[in-house]
Amino acid sequence: MNASRAWRGAAAGAAAAVLGAGAGELVAAVVAPTSSPFAVIGGALIDVAPSWAKDAAIAWFGTSDKIALLTAIGIVLLILGAAAGICEARRPRVGVVVFVAVGISVGGLALTREDAGSLALVPSVLAGAAGAIALRMLARTRPGTGADGAGQPSRRAFLAWTIGTAAVGVVMAVAGGLGRAGAAAATTVRAALKLPRPVTPAPPIPASASLDVAGITPVVTPNPDFYRIDTALVVPSVDPSTWRLRIHGMVAQEVTLTWDELLALPLVESVTTLSCVSNEVGGDLIGNAVWLGYPIRELLQRAVPDADADMVLSASVDGFTAGTPLEALTDGRAALLAIGMNGEPLPPEHGFPVRMVVPGLYGYVSATKWVTDLEVTRFDRATAYWTARGWSDRGPIKLESRIDVPRQGRAVPAGDAVIAGVAWLPGTGVSGVEVQVDDGDWHGAELATAISDDTWVQWRRPWKAESGNHRIRCRAISRDGTTQTDTVAAPAPDGASGWHTITVQVS
Ligand SMILES: Nc1nc2c(c(=O)[nH]1)N[C@H]1C(S)=C(S)[C@@H](COP(=O)(O)O)O[C@H]1N2
Ligand SMILES: [Mo]
């Protein structure tokens, strides 16, 4: 086979792959939103990925990890399509068989996913079939075997057909994506929803909780800026009218709760800082919000957990699970079944309609989004999503502090400057922050008013910046008198530690 035939085969195969993938996204949007080929392959990869891979993905791509994964899948599918196209050019039907086989395999995989509906097989199988047909048709448009025998028009026709096929695929994929987001119950119902007022509102946030420092992290994180971490490639769309929470397991009395029942309960508001265990020292996988919800403790009281239970395994519609110490849900802290975030219904990507928020615990052991099930159990009987992947089964948030101003590596003009940031130990609170420049003494920083012991607190310290390179470090002191450890730990298995250290150039 000559090189140009191979290239044309590859182009035809790649274009057919784009068409197939686009068809898969579009069909999925209509019949099975969580079972598009990309969602299925990506979801399966996320679930089989070892924890170091998740760690690396978050370290490299941050909250763009999902886009990076989808891009990688797209590239692999393109290469696979091109290879199938070359096979087809060499031996008609072989490439077609590859497309059909990939479609059926991904369809089969779709059926094994936790959130698979009855039509889960359909998008991928149709995607494979559409790709196969496109490849067959493009193979026919190809110029004949004689190198230039078919002449220019046929070559041009082939190019036009190939580009056209890929373009149709892209349009279908975009339409599918937009359609899925727009039609999702979570989007339409949420828009029309009005949250009840809390019976116990959070005290107003004092003006003194915010320091007047340009560039410091706002003390309450606006929803669009709140970090997002989860295993869901497609944001689950949960219709509140069919939402149910079931509390079962080691309980005297099973409890189920509907959306209307939840809304009718006396709701409370509290401000809690939520952090991801993958947050590096100095990282931004942390945010603070005003949460509206119902204390989980009250619901557990109705269920009456057995005396020897010590864990609540919460599960979401997409199969994610978290194992929370029963004690953290019953000891009186503001552990909420939350429906509101900063005065709005939960944004879809933050768990609409209902999620958990537990002060003092990393999200992976406590903050289940799209939650529908609480099983009262024991740590020696149940394993949760991340603990099955090597992360610690207990996940208390570690005492930490972060320098936001100046930024690492930034040039700072000599003279009066300010060093500022945030510090946190949700559940206990922060009583002080100290700052060190180069090898000088540690100096106490000014603390803003803490909203509560469950939230981070802003801090600042004036600094006479002299020209040259400087290293700046900070450490927090918690209300129980502990100083933040300088022991450097990576996020795995139970959260990063160490002093946030930056270098700046003063001129
Ligand atoms: N259903 C579901 N809930 C989840 C997760 C998830 O993957 N799926 N990730 C958890 C983790 S690891 C964290 S840090 C928090 C993040 O919540 P956020 O995305 O609202 O910031 O959600 C938790 N709840
Ligand atoms: Mo997390």
Coordinates of C-alpha atoms and ligand atoms in Angstrom, one line a residue:
M1 CA 0.0 0.0 0.0
N2 CA 1.5 3.4 -0.9
A3 CA 1.9 6.2 1.6
S4 CA -0.8 8.4 0.3
R5 CA -3.4 5.7 0.5
A6 CA -2.4 5.1 4.1
W7 CA -2.7 8.8 4.9
R8 CA -6.1 8.9 3.3
G9 CA -7.1 5.9 5.2
A10 CA -5.9 7.5 8.4
A11 CA -7.8 10.8 7.6
A12 CA -11.0 8.9 6.8
G13 CA -10.7 6.9 10.0
A14 CA -10.0 9.9 12.2
A15 CA -13.0 11.8 10.6
A16 CA -15.2 8.8 11.1
A17 CA -14.1 8.7 14.8
V18 CA -15.1 12.3 15.2
L19 CA -18.5 11.6 13.6
G20 CA -19.0 8.5 15.7
A21 CA -18.0 10.3 19.0
G22 CA -20.3 13.3 18.1
A23 CA -23.2 10.9 17.4
G24 CA -22.6 9.3 20.7
E25 CA -22.7 12.5 22.6
L26 CA -25.9 13.6 20.8
V27 CA -27.7 10.3 21.3
A28 CA -26.6 10.2 24.9
A29 CA -28.0 13.7 25.5
V30 CA -31.4 12.4 24.4
V31 CA -31.5 8.9 25.8
A32 CA -28.8 8.4 28.5
P33 CA -27.0 11.6 29.6
T34 CA -24.4 9.8 31.8
S35 CA -23.7 7.1 29.2
S36 CA -22.0 9.0 26.4
P37 CA -18.9 7.3 25.2
F38 CA -16.6 9.9 26.7
A39 CA -18.4 9.9 30.0
V40 CA -18.2 6.1 30.2
I41 CA -14.5 5.8 29.2
G42 CA -13.6 8.7 31.4
G43 CA -15.6 7.5 34.4
A44 CA -14.1 4.0 34.1
L45 CA -10.6 5.5 33.9
I46 CA -11.2 7.6 36.9
D47 CA -12.4 4.6 38.9
V48 CA -9.5 2.3 38.0
A49 CA -6.8 5.1 38.3
P50 CA -4.5 4.5 41.3
S51 CA -4.4 7.3 43.8
W52 CA -1.0 8.6 42.7
A53 CA -2.5 9.2 39.3
K54 CA -5.4 11.2 40.7
D55 CA -2.8 13.1 42.8
A56 CA -0.7 13.8 39.7
A57 CA -3.7 14.8 37.6
I58 CA -4.8 17.3 40.2
A59 CA -1.2 18.6 40.7
W60 CA -0.7 19.1 36.9
F61 CA -4.1 20.2 35.8
G62 CA -5.8 21.4 39.0
T63 CA -9.5 21.7 38.6
S64 CA -9.0 21.4 34.8
D65 CA -8.3 17.7 35.4
K66 CA -11.5 16.7 33.7
I67 CA -10.8 18.6 30.5
A68 CA -7.3 17.1 30.4
L69 CA -8.8 13.6 30.7
L70 CA -11.4 14.2 28.0
T71 CA -8.8 15.6 25.7
A72 CA -6.6 12.6 26.3
I73 CA -9.5 10.3 25.5
G74 CA -10.3 12.3 22.4
I75 CA -6.7 11.9 21.2
V76 CA -6.7 8.2 21.8
L77 CA -10.0 7.8 19.9
L78 CA -8.6 9.8 17.0
I79 CA -5.5 7.6 16.8
L80 CA -7.6 4.5 17.1
G81 CA -9.9 5.8 14.3
A82 CA -6.9 6.6 12.1
A83 CA -5.5 3.1 12.7
A84 CA -8.8 1.6 11.8
G85 CA -8.9 3.8 8.7
I86 CA -5.5 2.5 7.6
C87 CA -6.7 -1.1 8.1
E88 CA -9.8 -0.4 6.1
A89 CA -7.6 1.0 3.3
R90 CA -5.6 -2.1 3.3
R91 CA -8.4 -4.6 3.6
P92 CA -12.0 -3.4 3.2
R93 CA -14.3 -4.1 6.2
V94 CA -11.5 -4.6 8.8
G95 CA -11.6 -1.0 9.9
V96 CA -15.4 -1.1 9.9
V97 CA -15.2 -4.1 12.2
V98 CA -12.9 -2.2 14.6
F99 CA -15.4 0.7 14.9
V100 CA -18.3 -1.7 15.6
A101 CA -16.2 -3.6 18.1
V102 CA -15.1 -0.5 20.0
G103 CA -18.7 0.7 20.1
I104 CA -20.0 -2.5 21.5
S105 CA -17.1 -2.7 24.1
V106 CA -17.7 0.8 25.3
G107 CA -21.5 0.1 25.4
G108 CA -20.8 -3.0 27.5
L109 CA -18.6 -0.9 29.8
A110 CA -21.5 1.6 30.1
L111 CA -23.7 -1.1 31.5
T112 CA -21.3 -1.7 34.4
R113 CA -21.3 1.9 35.5
E114 CA -23.1 2.7 38.8
D115 CA -25.3 5.3 37.2
A116 CA -26.2 3.3 34.1
G117 CA -29.8 3.6 33.0
S118 CA -31.6 0.9 31.0
L119 CA -30.5 2.6 27.7
A120 CA -26.8 2.9 28.7
L121 CA -25.7 0.6 25.9
V122 CA -27.3 2.7 23.2
P123 CA -25.1 5.8 22.8
S124 CA -21.8 3.9 22.4
V125 CA -23.2 1.2 20.1
L126 CA -24.8 3.8 17.8
A127 CA -21.6 5.8 18.0
G128 CA -19.6 2.8 16.7
A129 CA -22.2 2.1 14.0
A130 CA -22.2 5.7 12.9
G131 CA -18.4 5.7 12.7
A132 CA -18.4 2.4 10.8
I133 CA -20.8 3.7 8.2
A134 CA -18.9 7.0 7.8
L135 CA -15.6 5.1 7.3
R136 CA -17.2 2.8 4.7
M137 CA -18.6 5.8 2.8
L138 CA -15.3 7.8 3.0
A139 CA -13.4 4.7 1.8
R140 CA -15.6 4.7 -1.3
T141 CA -14.9 8.4 -2.0
R142 CA -11.2 7.7 -1.9
P143 CA -9.4 7.9 -5.3
G144 CA -8.8 4.5 -7.0
T145 CA -5.6 2.5 -6.7
G146 CA -3.8 4.1 -9.6
A147 CA -1.9 6.9 -7.9
D148 CA -3.4 9.8 -9.9
G149 CA -5.8 7.8 -11.9
A150 CA -8.8 9.3 -10.4
G151 CA -7.5 12.8 -10.8
Q152 CA -7.9 16.1 -8.9
P153 CA -11.7 16.2 -8.6
S154 CA -11.9 12.9 -6.7
R155 CA -9.0 13.9 -4.4
R156 CA -10.8 17.2 -3.7
A157 CA -14.1 15.4 -3.1
F158 CA -12.4 13.1 -0.7
L159 CA -11.0 16.0 1.3
A160 CA -14.3 17.7 1.3
W161 CA -16.1 14.6 2.5
T162 CA -13.6 14.0 5.2
I163 CA -13.6 17.5 6.6
G164 CA -17.4 17.6 6.3
T165 CA -17.7 14.3 8.2
A166 CA -15.5 15.6 11.0
A167 CA -17.4 18.9 11.1
V168 CA -20.8 17.1 11.4
G169 CA -19.3 15.1 14.3
V170 CA -18.1 18.3 16.1
V171 CA -21.5 19.9 15.6
M172 CA -23.3 16.9 17.0
A173 CA -21.0 16.8 20.0
V174 CA -21.5 20.4 20.8
A175 CA -25.3 20.1 20.4
G176 CA -25.2 17.1 22.6
G177 CA -23.2 18.8 25.3
L178 CA -25.4 22.0 25.3
G179 CA -28.6 19.9 25.1
R180 CA -27.6 17.8 28.0
A181 CA -26.7 20.8 30.2
G182 CA -29.8 22.7 29.2
A183 CA -32.3 19.9 29.5
A184 CA -30.9 18.6 32.8
A185 CA -33.5 18.6 35.5
A186 CA -30.9 20.1 37.8
T187 CA -30.7 23.1 35.5
T188 CA -34.3 23.8 34.8
V189 CA -35.8 23.0 38.2
R190 CA -33.0 24.8 40.0
A191 CA -33.6 28.0 38.1
A192 CA -37.2 28.2 39.3
L193 CA -36.4 27.2 42.9
K194 CA -36.8 29.4 45.9
L195 CA -35.1 28.2 49.0
P196 CA -36.9 28.5 52.4
R197 CA -35.5 30.9 54.9
P198 CA -33.4 29.4 57.7
V199 CA -35.1 29.1 61.0
T200 CA -31.7 29.6 62.5
P201 CA -29.8 32.0 60.2
A202 CA -26.0 32.3 60.5
P203 CA -25.0 35.6 62.3
P204 CA -24.2 38.3 59.8
I205 CA -20.6 38.2 58.6
P206 CA -18.8 41.1 60.4
A207 CA -17.1 43.7 58.3
S208 CA -14.0 43.1 60.4
A209 CA -13.8 39.5 59.0
S210 CA -12.3 41.0 55.8
L211 CA -9.0 42.8 55.9
D212 CA -8.4 45.6 53.5
V213 CA -5.5 44.0 51.5
A214 CA -5.5 44.0 47.7
G215 CA -5.3 40.5 46.4
I216 CA -6.2 38.6 49.6
T217 CA -8.6 35.7 49.2
P218 CA -12.2 36.8 49.9
V219 CA -13.4 35.5 53.2
V220 CA -16.5 34.0 51.6
T221 CA -15.8 32.3 48.3
P222 CA -18.3 33.2 45.5
N223 CA -19.9 30.0 44.1
P224 CA -18.3 30.4 40.6
D225 CA -14.9 30.5 42.2
F226 CA -15.4 27.6 44.6
Y227 CA -13.1 24.7 43.8
R228 CA -14.7 21.7 42.3
I229 CA -13.4 18.2 42.9
D230 CA -15.3 15.0 42.1
T231 CA -15.2 11.8 40.0
A232 CA -18.3 12.8 37.9
L233 CA -17.3 13.6 34.3
V234 CA -20.9 14.4 33.6
V235 CA -22.5 16.5 36.4
P236 CA -25.3 14.2 37.8
S237 CA -28.7 15.7 37.1
V238 CA -31.0 14.9 40.0
D239 CA -34.6 16.0 39.9
P240 CA -35.6 17.1 43.4
S241 CA -39.2 15.8 42.9
T242 CA -37.8 12.2 42.7
W243 CA -34.9 12.7 45.2
R244 CA -35.0 10.5 48.3
L245 CA -32.6 10.1 51.1
R246 CA -32.6 6.7 52.7
I247 CA -31.0 6.2 56.1
H248 CA -30.5 2.5 56.9
G249 CA -28.0 -0.1 58.1
M250 CA -27.3 -0.4 61.8
V251 CA -30.3 1.5 62.9
A252 CA -33.4 0.8 64.9
Q253 CA -35.6 2.6 62.4
E254 CA -35.1 3.1 58.7
V255 CA -35.8 6.7 57.7
T256 CA -36.6 8.1 54.2
L257 CA -36.8 11.7 53.4
T258 CA -38.2 13.5 50.4
W259 CA -37.3 16.9 49.0
D260 CA -40.6 18.4 50.2
E261 CA -40.1 16.9 53.7
L262 CA -36.6 18.3 53.8
L263 CA -37.7 21.8 52.8
A264 CA -40.4 21.7 55.5
L265 CA -37.8 21.0 58.3
P266 CA -36.4 23.9 60.4
L267 CA -33.3 24.6 58.4
V268 CA -30.2 26.2 59.8
E269 CA -27.4 28.2 58.2
S270 CA -23.7 27.9 59.0
V271 CA -20.5 29.0 57.5
T272 CA -17.9 26.2 57.0
T273 CA -14.6 26.0 55.2
L274 CA -14.3 22.9 53.0
S275 CA -11.0 21.6 51.9
C276 CA -9.9 18.8 49.6
V277 CA -7.4 16.3 51.0
S278 CA -5.5 16.8 47.7
N279 CA -4.9 20.5 48.5
E280 CA -1.1 21.1 48.5
V281 CA 0.5 23.4 51.1
G282 CA -0.3 26.8 49.5
G283 CA -2.9 25.3 47.2
D284 CA -6.4 26.5 46.3
L285 CA -8.5 23.4 46.7
I286 CA -10.3 25.1 49.6
G287 CA -13.2 27.4 49.9
N288 CA -15.6 28.9 52.4
A289 CA -19.3 29.2 52.0
V290 CA -22.6 29.9 53.9
W291 CA -24.4 26.6 53.8
L292 CA -28.1 26.1 54.3
G293 CA -29.4 22.7 55.4
Y294 CA -30.6 20.4 58.1
P295 CA -28.4 18.9 60.8
I296 CA -27.7 15.3 60.0
R297 CA -27.6 14.6 63.8
E298 CA -31.4 15.2 63.9
L299 CA -32.1 12.7 61.1
L300 CA -29.8 10.1 62.7
Q301 CA -31.6 10.6 66.0
R302 CA -34.8 9.5 64.2
A303 CA -33.1 6.4 62.9
V304 CA -31.4 5.6 66.2
P305 CA -28.0 4.1 65.3
D306 CA -26.9 0.9 67.1
A307 CA -24.5 1.4 69.9
D308 CA -21.6 -0.3 68.1
A309 CA -21.9 1.6 64.9
D310 CA -19.1 4.1 64.2
M311 CA -19.4 5.2 60.6
V312 CA -21.9 6.6 58.2
L313 CA -21.3 5.6 54.6
S314 CA -22.9 8.2 52.4
A315 CA -23.5 7.5 48.7
S316 CA -24.3 9.7 45.8
V317 CA -26.4 8.9 42.7
D318 CA -23.2 8.3 40.7
G319 CA -21.8 5.7 43.1
F320 CA -19.3 7.8 45.0
T321 CA -19.1 7.0 48.7
A322 CA -17.6 8.6 51.7
G323 CA -17.1 7.2 55.2
T324 CA -17.7 9.7 58.0
P325 CA -17.1 9.0 61.7
L326 CA -20.6 8.7 63.2
E327 CA -19.3 10.9 66.0
A328 CA -18.6 13.8 63.7
L329 CA -22.2 13.7 62.6
T330 CA -23.7 13.6 66.2
D331 CA -21.3 15.6 68.4
G332 CA -23.1 18.8 67.9
R333 CA -21.0 20.4 65.1
A334 CA -22.8 21.9 62.1
A335 CA -22.8 18.7 60.0
L336 CA -25.4 19.5 57.4
L337 CA -27.5 17.9 54.8
A338 CA -27.1 21.0 52.7
I339 CA -29.4 22.4 50.0
G340 CA -28.1 26.0 49.8
M341 CA -24.7 27.6 49.2
N342 CA -24.2 31.3 49.6
G343 CA -27.9 32.1 49.3
E344 CA -28.6 30.0 46.2
P345 CA -29.7 26.4 45.7
L346 CA -26.5 24.3 45.4
P347 CA -25.0 24.8 42.0
P348 CA -25.3 21.5 40.0
E349 CA -21.6 20.8 40.1
H350 CA -21.6 21.3 43.9
G351 CA -24.2 18.7 44.5
F352 CA -27.7 19.9 43.6
P353 CA -30.1 19.2 45.1
V354 CA -28.6 17.9 48.3
R355 CA -25.0 17.3 49.6
M356 CA -23.3 16.9 53.0
V357 CA -20.9 19.4 54.6
V358 CA -19.1 18.5 57.8
P359 CA -16.9 21.0 59.6
G360 CA -13.4 19.8 60.2
L361 CA -13.2 16.9 57.8
Y362 CA -11.7 16.8 54.3
G363 CA -14.3 16.4 51.5
Y364 CA -13.5 12.9 50.6
V365 CA -14.7 11.5 53.9
S366 CA -17.6 13.8 54.5
A367 CA -18.9 16.1 51.7
T368 CA -20.9 13.7 49.5
K369 CA -22.6 15.7 46.7
W370 CA -25.8 14.5 45.0
V371 CA -26.3 12.4 48.2
T372 CA -29.1 9.8 48.3
D373 CA -28.1 7.2 50.8
L374 CA -26.7 7.1 54.4
E375 CA -25.8 3.6 55.6
V376 CA -25.0 3.5 59.3
T377 CA -22.2 0.9 59.6
R378 CA -18.7 0.4 61.0
F379 CA -15.2 1.3 59.8
D380 CA -14.2 -2.4 60.0
R381 CA -17.0 -3.4 57.7
A382 CA -17.3 -0.7 55.0
T383 CA -14.8 0.9 52.7
A384 CA -15.5 4.2 50.9
Y385 CA -14.5 5.3 47.4
W386 CA -11.1 6.9 48.3
T387 CA -10.2 4.7 51.2
A388 CA -10.5 1.7 48.9
R389 CA -7.8 3.5 46.8
G390 CA -5.3 3.9 49.7
W391 CA -6.4 7.2 51.3
S392 CA -6.7 7.3 55.1
D393 CA -10.1 6.2 56.5
R394 CA -10.1 9.2 58.8
G395 CA -9.7 12.6 57.3
P396 CA -9.6 15.5 59.8
I397 CA -8.5 18.7 58.1
K398 CA -5.0 19.7 59.1
L399 CA -4.0 23.1 60.7
E400 CA -2.7 25.1 57.8
S401 CA -2.0 28.7 56.6
R402 CA -1.4 30.2 53.3
I403 CA 0.3 33.3 52.0
D404 CA -1.8 35.1 49.3
V405 CA 0.0 38.4 49.2
P406 CA 2.6 38.8 47.8
R407 CA 2.3 36.0 45.3
Q408 CA 5.2 33.5 44.9
G409 CA 7.8 34.8 42.5
R410 CA 6.3 38.3 42.1
A411 CA 8.4 41.4 42.0
V412 CA 7.6 43.6 45.0
P413 CA 8.6 47.3 45.1
A414 CA 10.8 48.2 48.0
G415 CA 9.3 50.0 50.9
D416 CA 6.1 49.5 52.8
A417 CA 4.5 46.2 51.8
V418 CA 2.1 43.8 53.4
I419 CA 2.2 40.0 53.8
A420 CA -1.3 38.5 54.1
G421 CA -3.3 35.3 53.7
V422 CA -5.7 32.9 55.3
A423 CA -5.3 30.2 58.0
W424 CA -7.7 27.4 59.1
L425 CA -8.5 24.6 61.3
P426 CA -12.2 24.1 60.9
G427 CA -13.8 22.7 64.1
T428 CA -11.2 24.2 66.4
G429 CA -10.4 27.6 65.0
V430 CA -7.2 29.7 64.7
S431 CA -5.9 31.9 67.4
G432 CA -2.7 33.2 65.7
V433 CA -0.5 33.3 62.7
E434 CA 3.2 34.0 62.6
V435 CA 5.4 35.2 59.7
Q436 CA 9.1 34.9 59.1
V437 CA 11.1 36.7 56.5
D438 CA 14.4 35.0 55.6
D439 CA 16.0 33.7 58.8
G440 CA 14.6 36.4 61.0
D441 CA 12.4 36.0 64.0
W442 CA 8.8 34.8 63.8
H443 CA 6.4 37.7 64.2
G444 CA 2.7 37.6 65.1
A445 CA 0.3 38.7 62.4
E446 CA -2.9 40.7 62.8
L447 CA -5.9 38.4 62.6
A448 CA -9.3 39.5 61.1
T449 CA -12.4 38.6 63.1
A450 CA -13.1 34.9 62.6
I451 CA -16.6 34.2 61.2
S452 CA -16.6 31.1 63.4
D453 CA -14.2 28.4 64.5
D454 CA -15.4 26.4 61.4
T455 CA -14.0 28.9 58.9
W456 CA -10.7 30.2 57.8
V457 CA -9.5 33.6 59.0
Q458 CA -7.7 36.3 57.2
W459 CA -4.3 37.6 58.5
R460 CA -1.8 40.3 57.6
R461 CA 1.5 41.6 58.7
P462 CA 3.2 44.8 57.5
W463 CA 6.6 44.4 56.0
K464 CA 9.4 46.9 55.2
A465 CA 10.6 45.3 52.0
E466 CA 14.3 45.8 51.3
S467 CA 15.7 45.1 47.9
G468 CA 16.9 41.6 47.2
N469 CA 15.5 38.2 47.2
H470 CA 13.5 37.1 50.2
R471 CA 11.9 34.0 51.5
I472 CA 8.7 34.3 53.4
R473 CA 7.0 31.6 55.5
C474 CA 3.9 31.5 57.7
R475 CA 2.5 29.1 60.3
A476 CA -0.7 29.1 62.2
I477 CA -1.5 28.5 65.9
S478 CA -4.8 26.8 66.7
R479 CA -7.2 27.7 69.5
D480 CA -6.1 24.6 71.3
G481 CA -2.5 26.0 71.4
T482 CA -0.9 23.8 68.7
T483 CA 1.5 25.3 66.3
Q484 CA 1.3 24.2 62.6
T485 CA 3.8 21.5 62.0
D486 CA 6.8 22.1 59.8
T487 CA 6.9 18.4 58.9
V488 CA 6.4 18.3 55.1
A489 CA 3.8 15.7 54.0
A490 CA 2.4 15.1 50.6
P491 CA -1.4 15.1 50.2
A492 CA -1.6 11.3 50.2
P493 CA -2.7 9.5 52.3
D494 CA -4.3 12.0 54.8
G495 CA -3.5 15.6 53.7
A496 CA -0.5 17.8 53.1
S497 CA 1.4 19.6 55.8
G498 CA 4.4 21.9 56.2
W499 CA 4.8 25.7 56.2
H500 CA 3.8 27.6 53.1
T501 CA 7.0 29.2 51.8
I502 CA 7.4 31.7 49.0
T503 CA 10.2 33.7 47.5
V504 CA 9.9 37.2 46.2
Q505 CA 12.1 39.7 44.5
V506 CA 12.1 43.2 46.0
S507 CA 13.5 46.0 43.8
Ligands
LIG1 N1 -20.7 12.6 44.7 C1 -19.5 13.0 45.0 N2 -19.3 13.8 46.1 C2 -18.1 14.2 46.4 C3 -17.0 13.9 45.6 C4 -17.2 13.1 44.5 O1 -16.2 12.7 43.8 N3 -18.5 12.7 44.2 N4 -15.7 14.4 46.0 C5 -15.5 14.8 47.3 C6 -14.3 15.5 47.5 S1 -12.9 14.7 47.3 C7 -14.3 16.9 47.8 S2 -12.9 17.7 48.2 C8 -15.6 17.6 47.9 C9 -15.5 18.9 47.0 O2 -16.7 19.6 47.0 P1 -16.8 20.8 45.9 O3 -16.6 20.2 44.6 O4 -18.2 21.3 46.1 O5 -15.8 21.8 46.3 O6 -16.7 16.9 47.4 C10 -16.7 15.6 47.9 N5 -18.0 15.0 47.5
MO2 MO -11.2 16.0 47.8

